[in-house]
Amino acid sequence: MYARRLAVCLGSVATLVVAGGAQAAWRDGGEVYDKVCRYCHEANVGPVLKGRALPTEYIQRVVRMGNRAMPAFRPSEIDDATLADVARRVSGSAAVAQE
Amino acid sequence: MVSKSKVLPKGISAAEFDKAVRELRAIVGDEHVLVDEEKLAPYRKIMMPVSEAQHELSASVMPDGVEQIQRVMKVANKYRVPVYPISTGKNLGYGSAAPVQRGQIVMDLRRMNRIIEVDAELCTALVEPGVTYQQLYDYLQEHKLPLWFSCPAPSAIAGPVGNMVDRGVGYTPYGEHFMFSCGMEVVLADGQVLRTGMGAMENSNTWQVFKWGYGPTLDGIFTQSNFGVVTKMGMWLMPAPPDFRPFCIQYPNETDITKIVEALRPLRIAMVIPNAVVIAHTLWEAPCTPVKRADYHTGPGAISDEAVKKIQADHNIGAWNVYAGLYGTKETNDANWKIIEAVAAGTGGKIITQEASKGSKALEYRFDLMKGKPNLGEFGLYNWRGGGGSIWFAPVSQAKGAETLKQMQMAKTILAKYGFDYVGEFIVGWRDMHHVIDLLYDRSKPEEMEKAYACYDELLHTFAKEGYGMYRANTAFAEKVAATYGPVKRDVEKRLKKALDPNNIIAPGRCGISL
């Protein structure tokens, strides 16, 4: 029973998927915020950043240096240009609704 | 001129280092070699109770593929400069992205982030070191593949290769990550590329399906070691079950750990509960809830048992909180659910179902991890004391109740002696426990840093005396932990090192291995 259901469940996609090709890159700073920062900064782990008009230089510096409980992020993870975009977006964003 | 008053690899002159850096730049491009102190800042961030200077790197080099790594190896051999490979570099509490020894060049493989292949029929993947769990998750979602992977708590920013080579764990039925890896590609110190298992054969299509190959199976020697640079890894993925039923069982007393473990062991060994179960202590749950330590304890010393009881009452947290799941069809899960209910009732545990968990941060992130959905909810741990100090003290235990209670009490007593709290959980294998304790301290206070170092040292040696060893350890304690496993093992490791890396250029000092 279990095996049959699983087979049905997988049947529609049971094709070989070859990914390969180019290295993945961030679409923009918004994607970085959603896929990295937000997991802490809108989840009671790190402080909320949006709506505080934090200086972009400060944001970039904290990301590169890390800050106490917060880990640092390397240029190989988030390149300078994308990080600048993250900082611009966070700095200029409206406040998120408080949970 | 790059090396004015710079950190240099051990025994290398500034002039020689400059020459090596120039050759590395020619291989990977100027922008992929960092030497400026400011640019290297992200690699310097550590949570260990030692100074940054002890793990300061001299440079970072970021190759984009195997061929570049082979050429980097040539340069490293020529100048005898050690390189310290990292994948995603998020080994928080174990040394992060900083090298094991001062002066090493970090070889940062984060740019190599291709998902090379996912086979939906065989449920396998082949990935490069820079792939993160988030990236793999997005890929599976985008292609509508009902496949799950297992990930550790820093999932969104960590990745399968780096985690597996340090033999990390996750929380699904595939939670023992090295066990569910299949096939590796390794660049050796001499530049040769080794594929393990069936990957060694030309035209083979079974690299990701049969682990052992022919003759000695070598994968294990490339985990927690420095015998090569892992550049590709195969992994088995779990078919998403038609019905997933996560749950938590809470227990009121610290001593309940004995009966919890006795009740769970048969269910794990018989695979009624198939996943890597977690038994988390109150103080692991509290900061992820989140609860503030300062609201319950101020002043010096460890938090009192009374305060811990109060946290349990105020926030509906058990003394122990068991997280597990049933994975199957509705029918199989209904049948097994009856067993879970009977076990909970028989042991005095309170079941919290997914429906009843709504609104609890601590439960939600656990339930997500048990189906391999990335999040960073557990980083709440680092706010318990704050200040960026955390090292994992992680002894292995038998899955026997009396053993777990003994280890818990030993750890708690030693931690309290130094003013630290017992923040621990047991990650349940079939027959083993990874007893994972977060030694949390305020790294901005030098006196706490010193105490944390001394505390880990005492924990390590007291546990070793009782025959308990670490499954994994931070880079500052690599040498001391290796010493607890005795001289013969270390001698064999050294002989292997000499044979595979005679110039000692790959991460000397990692897990205590060096020439």
XYZ file of C-alpha atoms in Angstrom:
614
model
C 0.000 0.000 0.000
C 2.668 2.410 1.105
C 4.865 1.557 -1.864
C 1.997 1.927 -4.322
C 1.007 5.323 -2.978
C 4.574 6.490 -3.100
C 4.863 5.316 -6.664
C 1.734 7.250 -7.572
C 3.031 10.223 -5.723
C 6.293 10.191 -7.671
C 4.901 8.947 -10.963
C 4.139 12.306 -12.498
C 7.658 13.597 -12.072
C 9.599 10.407 -12.491
C 12.015 11.799 -14.981
C 15.674 12.410 -14.712
C 16.340 16.022 -13.954
C 19.730 17.303 -14.899
C 20.499 20.636 -13.359
C 24.110 21.342 -14.244
C 25.101 24.513 -15.981
C 25.745 27.859 -14.421
C 26.425 28.619 -10.790
C 23.479 29.981 -8.895
C 23.552 33.724 -8.264
C 21.273 36.047 -6.311
C 18.587 37.768 -8.363
C 18.892 40.933 -6.263
C 19.124 42.194 -2.691
C 15.450 41.475 -2.152
C 16.007 37.787 -2.679
C 18.932 37.825 -0.216
C 16.761 39.489 2.393
C 14.004 36.908 1.883
C 16.279 33.863 1.796
C 18.823 34.853 4.435
C 18.122 37.894 6.629
C 14.395 37.440 7.129
C 14.805 34.055 8.804
C 16.145 35.887 11.855
C 15.135 39.518 11.452
C 11.429 38.833 11.149
C 11.389 35.819 13.433
C 12.280 37.078 16.913
C 15.917 36.007 16.573
C 17.538 39.247 15.393
C 16.038 42.731 15.760
C 13.557 43.969 13.162
C 15.464 46.078 10.638
C 12.780 47.365 8.337
C 11.360 50.812 8.959
C 14.313 51.970 11.027
C 16.143 53.879 8.302
C 19.425 52.276 9.345
C 22.382 53.742 7.427
C 23.370 51.514 4.513
C 27.054 51.622 5.499
C 26.155 50.322 8.930
C 24.158 47.424 7.510
C 26.957 46.428 5.158
C 29.509 46.614 7.920
C 27.528 44.448 10.326
C 26.962 41.838 7.616
C 30.688 41.637 6.868
C 31.937 41.815 10.461
C 29.146 39.934 12.160
C 27.925 41.338 15.447
C 27.939 39.298 18.644
C 25.212 36.662 18.138
C 24.975 37.464 14.428
C 27.263 35.548 12.045
C 29.331 37.316 9.385
C 28.748 36.829 5.654
C 31.582 36.671 3.136
C 31.722 38.229 -0.345
C 31.613 34.672 -1.736
C 28.180 34.307 -0.128
C 26.821 37.779 -0.879
C 28.857 39.891 -3.276
C 29.482 43.591 -2.613
C 26.984 44.874 -5.181
C 24.158 42.625 -3.973
C 24.939 43.479 -0.359
C 24.715 47.179 -1.214
C 21.301 46.462 -2.726
C 20.196 44.592 0.424
C 21.300 47.546 2.537
C 19.502 50.071 0.307
C 16.276 48.088 0.424
C 16.374 47.497 4.172
C 17.316 51.088 4.892
C 14.515 52.503 2.773
C 11.786 50.015 3.675
C 8.617 50.618 5.622
C 8.219 48.951 8.993
C 7.025 45.349 9.060
C 3.875 44.660 11.002
C 4.794 43.699 14.554
C 4.035 40.127 15.446
C 53.214 44.355 -2.028
C 50.511 42.741 0.022
C 52.142 41.501 3.152
C 53.221 44.488 5.227
C 52.798 43.471 8.899
C 50.419 40.825 7.725
C 49.515 37.482 9.200
C 51.596 34.888 7.376
C 51.455 31.115 7.157
C 53.759 29.407 9.635
C 57.371 29.451 8.436
C 56.690 31.500 5.269
C 58.452 34.809 4.591
C 56.542 37.850 3.420
C 58.332 37.711 0.083
C 57.471 34.075 -0.514
C 53.881 34.683 0.543
C 53.617 37.548 -1.950
C 54.850 35.290 -4.708
C 52.349 32.605 -3.802
C 49.504 35.124 -3.719
C 50.525 36.443 -7.140
C 50.334 32.912 -8.550
C 46.961 32.312 -6.910
C 45.640 35.519 -8.457
C 46.759 34.312 -11.865
C 44.706 31.146 -11.362
C 41.408 32.441 -9.928
C 41.475 36.136 -10.856
C 42.393 39.155 -8.698
C 38.910 39.617 -7.270
C 38.886 36.062 -5.952
C 41.933 36.394 -3.747
C 41.531 38.477 -0.599
C 44.469 39.616 1.513
C 43.385 42.958 3.002
C 42.717 42.709 6.695
C 39.394 44.489 6.325
C 38.206 42.259 3.494
C 39.019 39.176 5.540
C 36.795 40.284 8.435
C 33.928 37.835 7.740
C 36.301 34.877 8.053
C 37.534 36.135 11.407
C 34.166 35.968 13.170
C 34.307 33.097 15.637
C 32.216 32.056 18.626
C 35.015 30.139 20.372
C 36.533 31.249 23.687
C 39.940 32.098 22.224
C 41.230 35.262 20.588
C 40.600 35.901 16.894
C 44.380 36.106 16.515
C 44.692 32.378 17.177
C 42.589 31.566 14.104
C 43.501 34.538 11.917
C 43.850 33.714 8.217
C 46.499 35.112 5.880
C 44.335 35.157 2.767
C 41.252 33.738 1.114
C 41.245 32.123 -2.299
C 37.980 31.319 -4.070
C 38.343 28.816 -6.911
C 35.407 28.244 -9.252
C 35.978 24.585 -10.007
C 38.051 21.434 -9.786
C 40.613 22.524 -12.345
C 41.376 25.708 -10.419
C 41.650 23.752 -7.172
C 44.187 21.428 -8.802
C 46.264 24.450 -9.768
C 45.908 25.958 -6.286
C 47.294 22.700 -4.896
C 50.363 23.068 -7.075
C 51.040 26.532 -5.692
C 50.438 25.363 -2.128
C 52.927 22.515 -2.588
C 55.493 24.744 -4.258
C 55.526 27.320 -1.438
C 54.467 24.932 1.356
C 51.533 27.172 2.246
C 48.653 25.447 4.006
C 45.120 25.881 2.676
C 42.010 25.405 4.806
C 39.008 24.389 2.677
C 35.514 25.541 3.595
C 32.258 24.952 1.713
C 29.520 27.249 3.000
C 31.627 28.094 6.062
C 28.787 28.175 8.577
C 30.321 25.816 11.126
C 29.068 27.979 13.989
C 30.180 26.778 17.412
C 32.779 24.515 15.775
C 35.081 27.205 14.372
C 32.911 28.892 11.714
C 34.916 29.827 8.577
C 38.227 30.511 10.329
C 41.185 28.166 9.828
C 42.245 25.682 12.474
C 45.703 27.264 12.668
C 46.743 30.896 12.398
C 48.126 31.942 9.041
C 46.458 29.334 6.845
C 44.916 30.430 3.550
C 41.200 29.736 3.559
C 40.126 28.021 0.352
C 36.544 29.192 0.094
C 34.459 26.918 -2.165
C 31.198 28.846 -1.803
C 31.318 29.948 -5.458
C 31.157 26.313 -6.555
C 27.417 26.020 -6.030
C 26.030 23.903 -8.839
C 23.314 21.341 -8.218
C 24.751 18.977 -10.779
C 22.023 16.396 -10.884
C 18.810 15.385 -9.173
C 17.393 12.010 -10.142
C 13.717 11.971 -9.232
C 13.327 8.234 -9.799
C 16.290 7.114 -7.736
C 15.854 9.994 -5.280
C 19.489 11.110 -5.394
C 21.331 14.387 -5.815
C 24.871 15.333 -6.737
C 26.008 18.725 -5.484
C 29.015 21.005 -5.219
C 30.375 22.377 -1.901
C 28.848 25.865 -2.200
C 25.262 24.621 -2.524
C 23.143 25.647 0.461
C 20.150 23.744 1.795
C 18.000 26.746 0.925
C 19.212 26.578 -2.659
C 18.467 22.857 -2.847
C 15.065 23.429 -1.265
C 14.209 26.131 -3.810
C 15.372 23.873 -6.619
C 13.148 20.989 -5.497
C 10.182 23.336 -5.076
C 10.704 24.994 -8.421
C 10.838 21.646 -10.218
C 7.928 20.298 -8.166
C 9.948 17.322 -6.987
C 8.400 15.622 -3.949
C 11.784 14.909 -2.402
C 12.990 15.831 1.062
C 16.523 16.250 2.359
C 17.718 16.337 5.928
C 19.417 19.474 7.251
C 20.903 20.829 10.473
C 19.364 23.849 12.219
C 21.437 26.524 10.368
C 19.863 25.106 7.209
C 19.090 28.244 5.247
C 22.732 29.337 5.165
C 24.604 26.028 5.610
C 25.011 23.296 3.001
C 25.127 19.506 2.555
C 28.794 19.087 1.615
C 30.329 21.075 4.457
C 27.944 19.591 6.972
C 28.564 16.042 5.783
C 32.360 16.344 5.784
C 32.163 17.341 9.460
C 29.670 14.463 9.931
C 26.819 16.711 10.985
C 23.270 15.576 11.604
C 19.683 16.497 10.802
C 16.224 15.543 11.979
C 14.439 13.498 9.310
C 14.745 9.716 8.817
C 17.849 10.632 6.757
C 19.298 12.583 9.685
C 22.653 10.771 9.875
C 24.088 12.685 6.924
C 27.274 10.776 6.232
C 25.282 7.533 6.262
C 23.005 8.918 3.536
C 25.804 10.327 1.383
C 26.764 8.249 -1.639
C 29.794 8.990 -3.762
C 32.398 11.711 -3.365
C 34.825 13.512 -5.604
C 38.031 14.603 -3.911
C 40.978 16.670 -5.140
C 44.071 15.251 -3.489
C 47.094 17.250 -2.403
C 49.004 16.145 -5.502
C 46.218 17.452 -7.713
C 44.762 14.083 -8.691
C 40.991 13.780 -8.697
C 39.621 10.747 -6.873
C 36.030 9.601 -7.178
C 34.975 7.162 -4.489
C 32.750 4.104 -4.783
C 31.356 3.412 -8.254
C 32.477 6.886 -9.368
C 35.985 5.546 -9.958
C 34.737 3.583 -12.975
C 34.549 5.126 -16.363
C 30.994 5.337 -17.765
C 29.477 4.219 -14.481
C 25.935 5.409 -13.750
C 25.830 3.952 -10.245
C 27.981 6.517 -8.376
C 25.003 7.812 -6.382
C 23.273 4.467 -5.833
C 25.863 1.995 -4.489
C 28.143 3.276 -1.788
C 31.034 0.859 -1.484
C 32.479 0.232 -4.946
C 35.243 -2.387 -4.981
C 38.109 -2.770 -2.524
C 38.534 -0.435 0.415
C 35.714 2.107 0.717
C 37.426 5.425 1.212
C 34.673 7.998 1.805
C 35.036 7.984 5.570
C 38.677 9.031 5.546
C 37.710 12.287 3.849
C 35.311 13.269 6.623
C 36.663 15.104 9.694
C 40.089 14.931 8.115
C 42.512 16.756 5.856
C 43.432 14.120 3.279
C 41.765 15.858 0.351
C 39.344 18.568 -0.752
C 35.812 17.288 -1.320
C 34.495 18.910 -4.500
C 31.355 16.883 -5.175
C 29.071 14.790 -3.028
C 26.226 12.470 -3.824
C 23.346 12.216 -1.381
C 20.172 10.195 -1.037
C 16.921 12.094 -0.827
C 13.788 10.918 0.880
C 10.523 10.628 -1.042
C 8.039 13.034 0.535
C 5.606 10.781 2.421
C 1.888 11.098 1.664
C 1.334 11.740 5.370
C 3.760 13.439 7.763
C 2.760 13.650 11.400
C 5.174 15.558 13.615
C 4.576 15.743 17.349
C 6.100 16.782 20.628
C 5.855 14.936 23.942
C 6.574 17.025 27.018
C 7.778 15.618 30.338
C 7.688 17.495 33.644
C 10.872 16.319 35.421
C 14.561 16.403 34.620
C 14.969 12.803 35.845
C 12.284 11.669 33.381
C 15.077 11.404 30.795
C 15.651 7.841 32.019
C 12.198 6.549 31.168
C 11.978 8.642 28.000
C 15.080 7.023 26.568
C 14.048 3.536 27.677
C 10.658 4.010 26.005
C 12.015 5.510 22.793
C 14.901 3.123 22.122
C 12.782 0.161 21.004
C 10.639 2.427 18.832
C 13.745 3.860 17.149
C 15.510 0.522 16.679
C 12.348 -1.020 15.202
C 11.888 2.162 13.133
C 8.349 2.810 14.309
C 9.732 6.294 14.822
C 12.050 6.587 11.826
C 13.570 10.044 12.254
C 16.436 11.434 14.293
C 14.412 12.250 17.373
C 15.386 15.137 19.628
C 14.959 15.281 23.389
C 15.455 18.942 24.242
C 15.905 20.395 27.724
C 13.873 23.405 28.943
C 16.752 25.807 28.457
C 17.160 24.804 24.805
C 13.476 25.520 24.230
C 13.350 28.742 26.215
C 15.558 31.001 24.053
C 13.825 29.686 20.908
C 10.367 30.443 22.331
C 11.716 33.158 22.959
C 12.223 33.605 26.701
C 14.742 36.100 28.091
C 17.264 34.782 30.614
C 17.391 38.148 32.324
C 13.689 37.860 33.208
C 14.454 34.788 35.324
C 18.011 35.163 36.456
C 20.300 38.076 37.099
C 23.683 38.200 38.718
C 26.445 35.633 38.575
C 26.197 31.868 38.528
C 24.083 29.367 36.658
C 20.331 29.737 36.572
C 18.648 27.944 39.496
C 16.447 24.856 39.171
C 13.573 26.884 40.633
C 13.878 29.484 37.888
C 13.914 26.723 35.271
C 10.719 25.291 36.802
C 9.145 28.731 36.599
C 10.051 29.013 32.901
C 8.404 25.637 32.296
C 5.212 26.755 34.006
C 5.103 30.236 32.471
C 5.686 29.126 28.889
C 4.309 25.580 28.673
C 7.701 23.989 28.194
C 8.586 20.544 29.483
C 11.684 19.688 31.477
C 12.285 17.475 28.445
C 10.607 17.951 25.093
C 10.650 15.032 22.684
C 10.327 15.891 18.993
C 9.583 13.109 16.555
C 7.475 12.334 13.532
C 5.610 9.588 11.741
C 6.244 9.316 8.019
C 4.023 7.182 5.825
C 0.475 6.890 4.582
C -2.515 7.919 6.651
C -3.162 4.235 7.418
C 0.360 3.408 8.603
C 0.580 6.615 10.609
C -2.819 5.994 12.232
C -1.602 2.576 13.319
C 1.706 3.889 14.679
C 0.011 6.855 16.312
C -1.751 4.452 18.680
C 1.653 3.207 19.802
C 2.858 6.778 20.379
C -0.239 7.587 22.435
C 0.207 4.464 24.536
C 3.891 5.224 25.147
C 3.154 8.822 26.128
C 0.386 7.746 28.487
C 2.540 5.025 30.001
C 5.434 7.382 30.692
C 3.525 10.430 31.882
C 4.208 12.548 28.783
C 1.908 15.150 27.282
C 1.503 14.972 23.495
C 1.325 18.181 21.483
C 0.125 17.623 17.926
C 0.772 19.887 14.957
C -2.702 21.433 15.358
C -2.044 22.209 19.014
C 1.411 23.640 18.274
C 0.204 26.699 16.400
C 1.752 29.914 17.624
C 4.731 28.266 19.278
C 7.961 29.334 17.598
C 9.946 26.550 19.226
C 7.583 23.851 17.996
C 7.071 25.260 14.507
C 10.748 25.386 13.633
C 11.223 21.820 14.889
C 8.341 20.510 12.840
C 9.816 22.241 9.772
C 13.286 20.762 10.378
C 11.781 17.279 10.641
C 10.631 17.611 7.024
C 13.795 19.323 5.820
C 12.335 22.790 5.476
C 15.047 25.391 6.079
C 14.728 28.009 8.797
C 16.988 29.617 11.390
C 14.659 29.427 14.363
C 17.235 27.735 16.548
C 19.606 30.713 16.404
C 17.469 31.998 19.279
C 19.925 29.970 21.400
C 22.551 32.645 20.847
C 20.345 35.212 22.557
C 20.159 33.297 25.829
C 23.257 35.035 27.102
C 24.090 37.009 23.994
C 27.558 38.313 23.266
C 28.421 35.823 20.531
C 29.946 33.051 22.642
C 28.995 29.459 21.826
C 30.785 26.140 21.552
C 29.191 22.735 21.157
C 30.153 20.179 23.736
C 28.938 16.995 22.071
C 29.710 13.666 23.717
C 28.382 10.398 22.324
C 26.186 8.335 24.608
C 24.511 4.956 24.506
C 20.752 5.193 24.079
C 20.211 3.974 27.632
C 18.319 5.961 30.217
C 20.835 5.672 33.047
C 23.664 6.779 30.746
C 21.856 9.896 29.545
C 20.947 10.929 33.083
C 24.526 10.413 34.210
C 25.914 12.504 31.338
C 23.343 15.234 31.893
C 24.139 15.484 35.588
C 27.886 15.435 34.987
C 27.634 18.208 32.414
C 25.255 20.305 34.494
C 27.499 20.120 37.555
C 30.623 21.168 35.645
C 28.819 23.943 33.746
C 27.408 25.337 37.012
C 30.873 25.386 38.563
C 31.814 27.988 35.951
C 28.500 29.839 36.121
C 27.027 28.407 32.902
C 23.613 26.877 32.265
C 22.856 23.383 31.012
C 21.441 24.004 27.525
C 21.340 20.551 26.023
C 19.529 18.087 23.835
C 19.883 14.474 22.883
C 19.728 13.675 19.175
C 18.600 10.064 19.044
C 20.174 7.656 16.591
C 19.215 4.009 16.568
C 21.548 3.004 19.370
C 23.465 6.187 20.058
C 22.786 9.687 21.235
C 24.571 12.785 20.112
C 24.345 14.566 23.457
C 24.665 18.126 22.224
C 25.269 20.852 24.789
C 25.545 24.495 23.823
C 28.148 26.097 26.070
C 26.790 29.622 25.849
C 28.747 32.544 27.247
C 29.186 36.263 26.657
C 32.224 36.535 24.412
C 32.417 40.307 24.915
C 33.473 39.661 28.534
C 37.074 38.417 28.795
C 36.476 36.729 32.155
C 33.549 34.714 30.722
C 35.681 33.747 27.776
C 38.360 32.366 30.069
C 35.793 30.481 32.097
C 34.199 29.029 28.970
C 37.568 27.725 27.818
C 38.322 26.184 31.193
C 34.802 24.758 31.397
C 35.022 22.997 28.020
C 38.429 21.686 28.987
C 37.087 20.210 32.212
C 34.002 18.801 30.489
C 36.162 17.155 27.841
C 38.577 15.542 30.254
C 36.029 14.524 32.866
C 33.890 12.875 30.206
C 36.946 11.205 28.645
C 37.835 9.706 32.015
C 34.389 8.078 32.055
C 34.987 6.763 28.535
C 32.840 9.347 26.757
C 34.235 10.894 23.550
C 33.206 13.807 21.327
C 31.541 13.163 17.959
C 32.731 16.547 16.688
C 34.579 19.503 18.144
C 35.565 23.117 17.568
C 38.913 23.957 15.997
C 40.398 25.455 19.181
C 40.089 22.059 20.881
C 40.912 19.827 17.900
C 44.251 18.737 19.339
C 42.905 18.024 22.818
C 39.916 16.077 21.525
C 42.118 14.010 19.199
C 44.318 13.162 22.170
C 41.372 11.561 23.990
C 41.131 8.912 21.254
C 44.606 7.563 21.954
C 48.002 7.311 20.232
C 47.517 4.390 17.831
C 44.661 6.017 15.967
C 46.637 9.245 15.714
C 49.695 7.428 14.436
C 47.690 5.756 11.664
C 46.167 9.112 10.733
C 49.613 10.634 10.536
C 50.864 7.852 8.286
C 47.893 8.393 5.979
C 48.565 12.112 6.005
C 52.182 11.548 5.075
C 51.219 9.276 2.201
C 48.518 11.545 0.776
C 49.818 14.994 1.644
C 53.581 14.807 2.239
C 53.972 18.591 2.272
C 51.257 19.006 4.911
C 49.383 21.597 2.856
C 45.720 20.658 3.419
C 44.403 22.067 6.713
C 47.178 20.789 8.996
C 45.808 20.588 12.527
C 42.270 19.682 11.479
C 41.000 17.086 13.962
C 44.520 17.017 15.360
C 46.098 15.643 12.159
C 49.392 17.215 11.068
C 52.906 16.172 10.069
